[in-house]
Amino acid sequence: MKYRFAVGMKVELEVERENEKYNFLTKVEEIKDKTILLGMPMYRGNYFFLNVDEEVFIFYCVNDLYYGVKGKVIAKSYLPFPVIEVELLGEPKRIQRRSFFRIPVTIKIKIKKLDSNHWDIAYIKNISGGGALINTHLGFDKGEILEMQIPIENEIYEIKAKVVRVIKDNMRLIYPFEVAVEYWDIPERIRDKIIKFIMEEQRKLRKKGYY
């Protein structure tokens, strides 16, 4: 069984709770026979604690090829730093589309409600070919459709997106809403442009030792 993990490799960890998916970037700390140790994922500046026996999905990239494998948390440790031990379940699967893979970014965008003519400033926190995580001062409802203007490669793309999760941080005075969205009825030409941008940014991060 060849997973092709490497110590220090950045991976994306997906967790589903109450029909909502949470995605985190973390890295491989240690590789064992049928398990790997991953850094405890961070969420809004704090550790996101996973439960023993909780199922996760791990996405990772090897030589620009993308794979996913299902796993189960079997142990946790907090010293010398928080990690989870994940049992790998089954063979890794090659993922044909690269739309799942997200990278951390800071992109200034314009955003508005579908029935409004007023554009507001917001910031993309991370982005993938399937959606984005946005910090905004606007409150949205889950399931609501919004519009975004995203600058990529000297062009501005107007994209509709569906809100899948909204969290308000009452400690933040500026852009207190964290809004997770999935692109809605996006032309494949624009999706491909976003994926190309992500791949280029990932290569830059890899050169700096982040991937």
PDB file of N, CA, C and O in Angstrom, residues 47-77:
ATOM      1  N   TYR A  47      -6.998  25.349  18.533  1.00  0.00           N
ATOM      2  CA  TYR A  47      -6.983  23.967  18.062  1.00  0.00           C
ATOM      3  C   TYR A  47      -8.408  23.467  17.848  1.00  0.00           C
ATOM      4  O   TYR A  47      -9.307  23.744  18.643  1.00  0.00           O
ATOM      5  N   PHE A  48      -8.608  22.745  16.753  1.00  0.00           N
ATOM      6  CA  PHE A  48      -9.891  22.096  16.466  1.00  0.00           C
ATOM      7  C   PHE A  48      -9.744  20.654  16.935  1.00  0.00           C
ATOM      8  O   PHE A  48      -9.061  19.851  16.307  1.00  0.00           O
ATOM      9  N   PHE A  49     -10.359  20.334  18.055  1.00  0.00           N
ATOM     10  CA  PHE A  49     -10.136  19.031  18.676  1.00  0.00           C
ATOM     11  C   PHE A  49     -11.003  17.959  18.024  1.00  0.00           C
ATOM     12  O   PHE A  49     -12.223  18.095  17.926  1.00  0.00           O
ATOM     13  N   LEU A  50     -10.351  16.922  17.569  1.00  0.00           N
ATOM     14  CA  LEU A  50     -11.027  15.788  16.955  1.00  0.00           C
ATOM     15  C   LEU A  50     -11.209  14.675  17.978  1.00  0.00           C
ATOM     16  O   LEU A  50     -10.414  14.534  18.911  1.00  0.00           O
ATOM     17  N   ASN A  51     -12.233  13.883  17.788  1.00  0.00           N
ATOM     18  CA  ASN A  51     -12.546  12.807  18.713  1.00  0.00           C
ATOM     19  C   ASN A  51     -11.929  11.492  18.263  1.00  0.00           C
ATOM     20  O   ASN A  51     -11.794  11.240  17.062  1.00  0.00           O
ATOM     21  N   VAL A  52     -11.558  10.664  19.204  1.00  0.00           N
ATOM     22  CA  VAL A  52     -11.118   9.313  18.875  1.00  0.00           C
ATOM     23  C   VAL A  52     -12.269   8.576  18.196  1.00  0.00           C
ATOM     24  O   VAL A  52     -13.428   8.707  18.605  1.00  0.00           O
ATOM     25  N   ASP A  53     -11.968   7.845  17.135  1.00  0.00           N
ATOM     26  CA  ASP A  53     -12.927   7.124  16.286  1.00  0.00           C
ATOM     27  C   ASP A  53     -13.641   8.035  15.297  1.00  0.00           C
ATOM     28  O   ASP A  53     -14.487   7.557  14.517  1.00  0.00           O
ATOM     29  N   GLU A  54     -13.319   9.334  15.283  1.00  0.00           N
ATOM     30  CA  GLU A  54     -13.929  10.236  14.304  1.00  0.00           C
ATOM     31  C   GLU A  54     -13.279   9.998  12.936  1.00  0.00           C
ATOM     32  O   GLU A  54     -12.067   9.885  12.812  1.00  0.00           O
ATOM     33  N   GLU A  55     -14.123   9.924  11.905  1.00  0.00           N
ATOM     34  CA  GLU A  55     -13.615   9.696  10.561  1.00  0.00           C
ATOM     35  C   GLU A  55     -13.221  11.017   9.901  1.00  0.00           C
ATOM     36  O   GLU A  55     -13.870  12.044  10.101  1.00  0.00           O
ATOM     37  N   VAL A  56     -12.151  10.956   9.119  1.00  0.00           N
ATOM     38  CA  VAL A  56     -11.649  12.123   8.417  1.00  0.00           C
ATOM     39  C   VAL A  56     -11.303  11.706   6.988  1.00  0.00           C
ATOM     40  O   VAL A  56     -11.264  10.521   6.659  1.00  0.00           O
ATOM     41  N   PHE A  57     -11.072  12.688   6.157  1.00  0.00           N
ATOM     42  CA  PHE A  57     -10.587  12.425   4.807  1.00  0.00           C
ATOM     43  C   PHE A  57      -9.357  13.281   4.596  1.00  0.00           C
ATOM     44  O   PHE A  57      -9.349  14.468   4.939  1.00  0.00           O
ATOM     45  N   ILE A  58      -8.302  12.688   4.047  1.00  0.00           N
ATOM     46  CA  ILE A  58      -7.033  13.381   3.863  1.00  0.00           C
ATOM     47  C   ILE A  58      -6.772  13.573   2.375  1.00  0.00           C
ATOM     48  O   ILE A  58      -6.794  12.612   1.606  1.00  0.00           O
ATOM     49  N   PHE A  59      -6.546  14.822   1.974  1.00  0.00           N
ATOM     50  CA  PHE A  59      -6.183  15.142   0.600  1.00  0.00           C
ATOM     51  C   PHE A  59      -4.720  15.554   0.571  1.00  0.00           C
ATOM     52  O   PHE A  59      -4.251  16.275   1.458  1.00  0.00           O
ATOM     53  N   TYR A  60      -4.013  15.154  -0.480  1.00  0.00           N
ATOM     54  CA  TYR A  60      -2.613  15.544  -0.587  1.00  0.00           C
ATOM     55  C   TYR A  60      -2.160  15.504  -2.039  1.00  0.00           C
ATOM     56  O   TYR A  60      -2.830  14.931  -2.908  1.00  0.00           O
ATOM     57  N   CYS A  61      -1.030  16.131  -2.275  1.00  0.00           N
ATOM     58  CA  CYS A  61      -0.519  16.290  -3.636  1.00  0.00           C
ATOM     59  C   CYS A  61       0.883  15.702  -3.724  1.00  0.00           C
ATOM     60  O   CYS A  61       1.724  15.950  -2.858  1.00  0.00           O
ATOM     61  N   VAL A  62       1.137  14.913  -4.774  1.00  0.00           N
ATOM     62  CA  VAL A  62       2.457  14.363  -5.046  1.00  0.00           C
ATOM     63  C   VAL A  62       2.757  14.590  -6.526  1.00  0.00           C
ATOM     64  O   VAL A  62       2.043  14.072  -7.389  1.00  0.00           O
ATOM     65  N   ASN A  63       3.776  15.388  -6.804  1.00  0.00           N
ATOM     66  CA  ASN A  63       4.179  15.666  -8.183  1.00  0.00           C
ATOM     67  C   ASN A  63       3.005  16.170  -9.029  1.00  0.00           C
ATOM     68  O   ASN A  63       2.789  15.718 -10.158  1.00  0.00           O
ATOM     69  N   ASP A  64       2.242  17.095  -8.464  1.00  0.00           N
ATOM     70  CA  ASP A  64       1.094  17.712  -9.137  1.00  0.00           C
ATOM     71  C   ASP A  64      -0.046  16.735  -9.398  1.00  0.00           C
ATOM     72  O   ASP A  64      -0.955  17.031 -10.176  1.00  0.00           O
ATOM     73  N   LEU A  65       0.000  15.556  -8.771  1.00  0.00           N
ATOM     74  CA  LEU A  65      -1.111  14.612  -8.830  1.00  0.00           C
ATOM     75  C   LEU A  65      -1.792  14.604  -7.467  1.00  0.00           C
ATOM     76  O   LEU A  65      -1.132  14.677  -6.432  1.00  0.00           O
ATOM     77  N   TYR A  66      -3.111  14.458  -7.475  1.00  0.00           N
ATOM     78  CA  TYR A  66      -3.880  14.638  -6.256  1.00  0.00           C
ATOM     79  C   TYR A  66      -4.545  13.333  -5.824  1.00  0.00           C
ATOM     80  O   TYR A  66      -5.075  12.597  -6.648  1.00  0.00           O
ATOM     81  N   TYR A  67      -4.469  13.100  -4.504  1.00  0.00           N
ATOM     82  CA  TYR A  67      -4.962  11.853  -3.947  1.00  0.00           C
ATOM     83  C   TYR A  67      -5.818  12.147  -2.718  1.00  0.00           C
ATOM     84  O   TYR A  67      -5.690  13.195  -2.077  1.00  0.00           O
ATOM     85  N   GLY A  68      -6.674  11.204  -2.403  1.00  0.00           N
ATOM     86  CA  GLY A  68      -7.467  11.293  -1.192  1.00  0.00           C
ATOM     87  C   GLY A  68      -7.561   9.923  -0.552  1.00  0.00           C
ATOM     88  O   GLY A  68      -7.608   8.903  -1.245  1.00  0.00           O
ATOM     89  N   VAL A  69      -7.560   9.885   0.772  1.00  0.00           N
ATOM     90  CA  VAL A  69      -7.677   8.624   1.488  1.00  0.00           C
ATOM     91  C   VAL A  69      -8.489   8.851   2.763  1.00  0.00           C
ATOM     92  O   VAL A  69      -8.377   9.889   3.411  1.00  0.00           O
ATOM     93  N   LYS A  70      -9.334   7.896   3.052  1.00  0.00           N
ATOM     94  CA  LYS A  70     -10.164   7.965   4.254  1.00  0.00           C
ATOM     95  C   LYS A  70      -9.366   7.495   5.453  1.00  0.00           C
ATOM     96  O   LYS A  70      -8.494   6.631   5.341  1.00  0.00           O
ATOM     97  N   GLY A  71      -9.646   8.078   6.607  1.00  0.00           N
ATOM     98  CA  GLY A  71      -8.937   7.681   7.815  1.00  0.00           C
ATOM     99  C   GLY A  71      -9.818   7.787   9.044  1.00  0.00           C
ATOM    100  O   GLY A  71     -10.942   8.305   8.981  1.00  0.00           O
ATOM    101  N   LYS A  72      -9.286   7.302  10.156  1.00  0.00           N
ATOM    102  CA  LYS A  72     -10.007   7.347  11.426  1.00  0.00           C
ATOM    103  C   LYS A  72      -9.028   7.714  12.534  1.00  0.00           C
ATOM    104  O   LYS A  72      -7.931   7.142  12.613  1.00  0.00           O
ATOM    105  N   VAL A  73      -9.418   8.679  13.346  1.00  0.00           N
ATOM    106  CA  VAL A  73      -8.574   9.088  14.463  1.00  0.00           C
ATOM    107  C   VAL A  73      -8.565   7.970  15.505  1.00  0.00           C
ATOM    108  O   VAL A  73      -9.627   7.541  15.976  1.00  0.00           O
ATOM    109  N   ILE A  74      -7.373   7.478  15.854  1.00  0.00           N
ATOM    110  CA  ILE A  74      -7.293   6.395  16.838  1.00  0.00           C
ATOM    111  C   ILE A  74      -6.620   6.824  18.142  1.00  0.00           C
ATOM    112  O   ILE A  74      -6.707   6.125  19.154  1.00  0.00           O
ATOM    113  N   ALA A  75      -5.942   7.977  18.118  1.00  0.00           N
ATOM    114  CA  ALA A  75      -5.280   8.446  19.336  1.00  0.00           C
ATOM    115  C   ALA A  75      -4.953   9.924  19.205  1.00  0.00           C
ATOM    116  O   ALA A  75      -4.865  10.463  18.096  1.00  0.00           O
ATOM    117  N   LYS A  76      -4.786  10.569  20.364  1.00  0.00           N
ATOM    118  CA  LYS A  76      -4.380  11.967  20.404  1.00  0.00           C
ATOM    119  C   LYS A  76      -3.264  12.123  21.432  1.00  0.00           C
ATOM    120  O   LYS A  76      -3.193  11.393  22.410  1.00  0.00           O
ATOM    121  N   SER A  77      -2.388  13.071  21.170  1.00  0.00           N
ATOM    122  CA  SER A  77      -1.308  13.365  22.108  1.00  0.00           C
ATOM    123  C   SER A  77      -1.105  14.868  22.141  1.00  0.00           C
ATOM    124  O   SER A  77      -1.296  15.550  21.122  1.00  0.00           O
TER     125      SER A  77
END
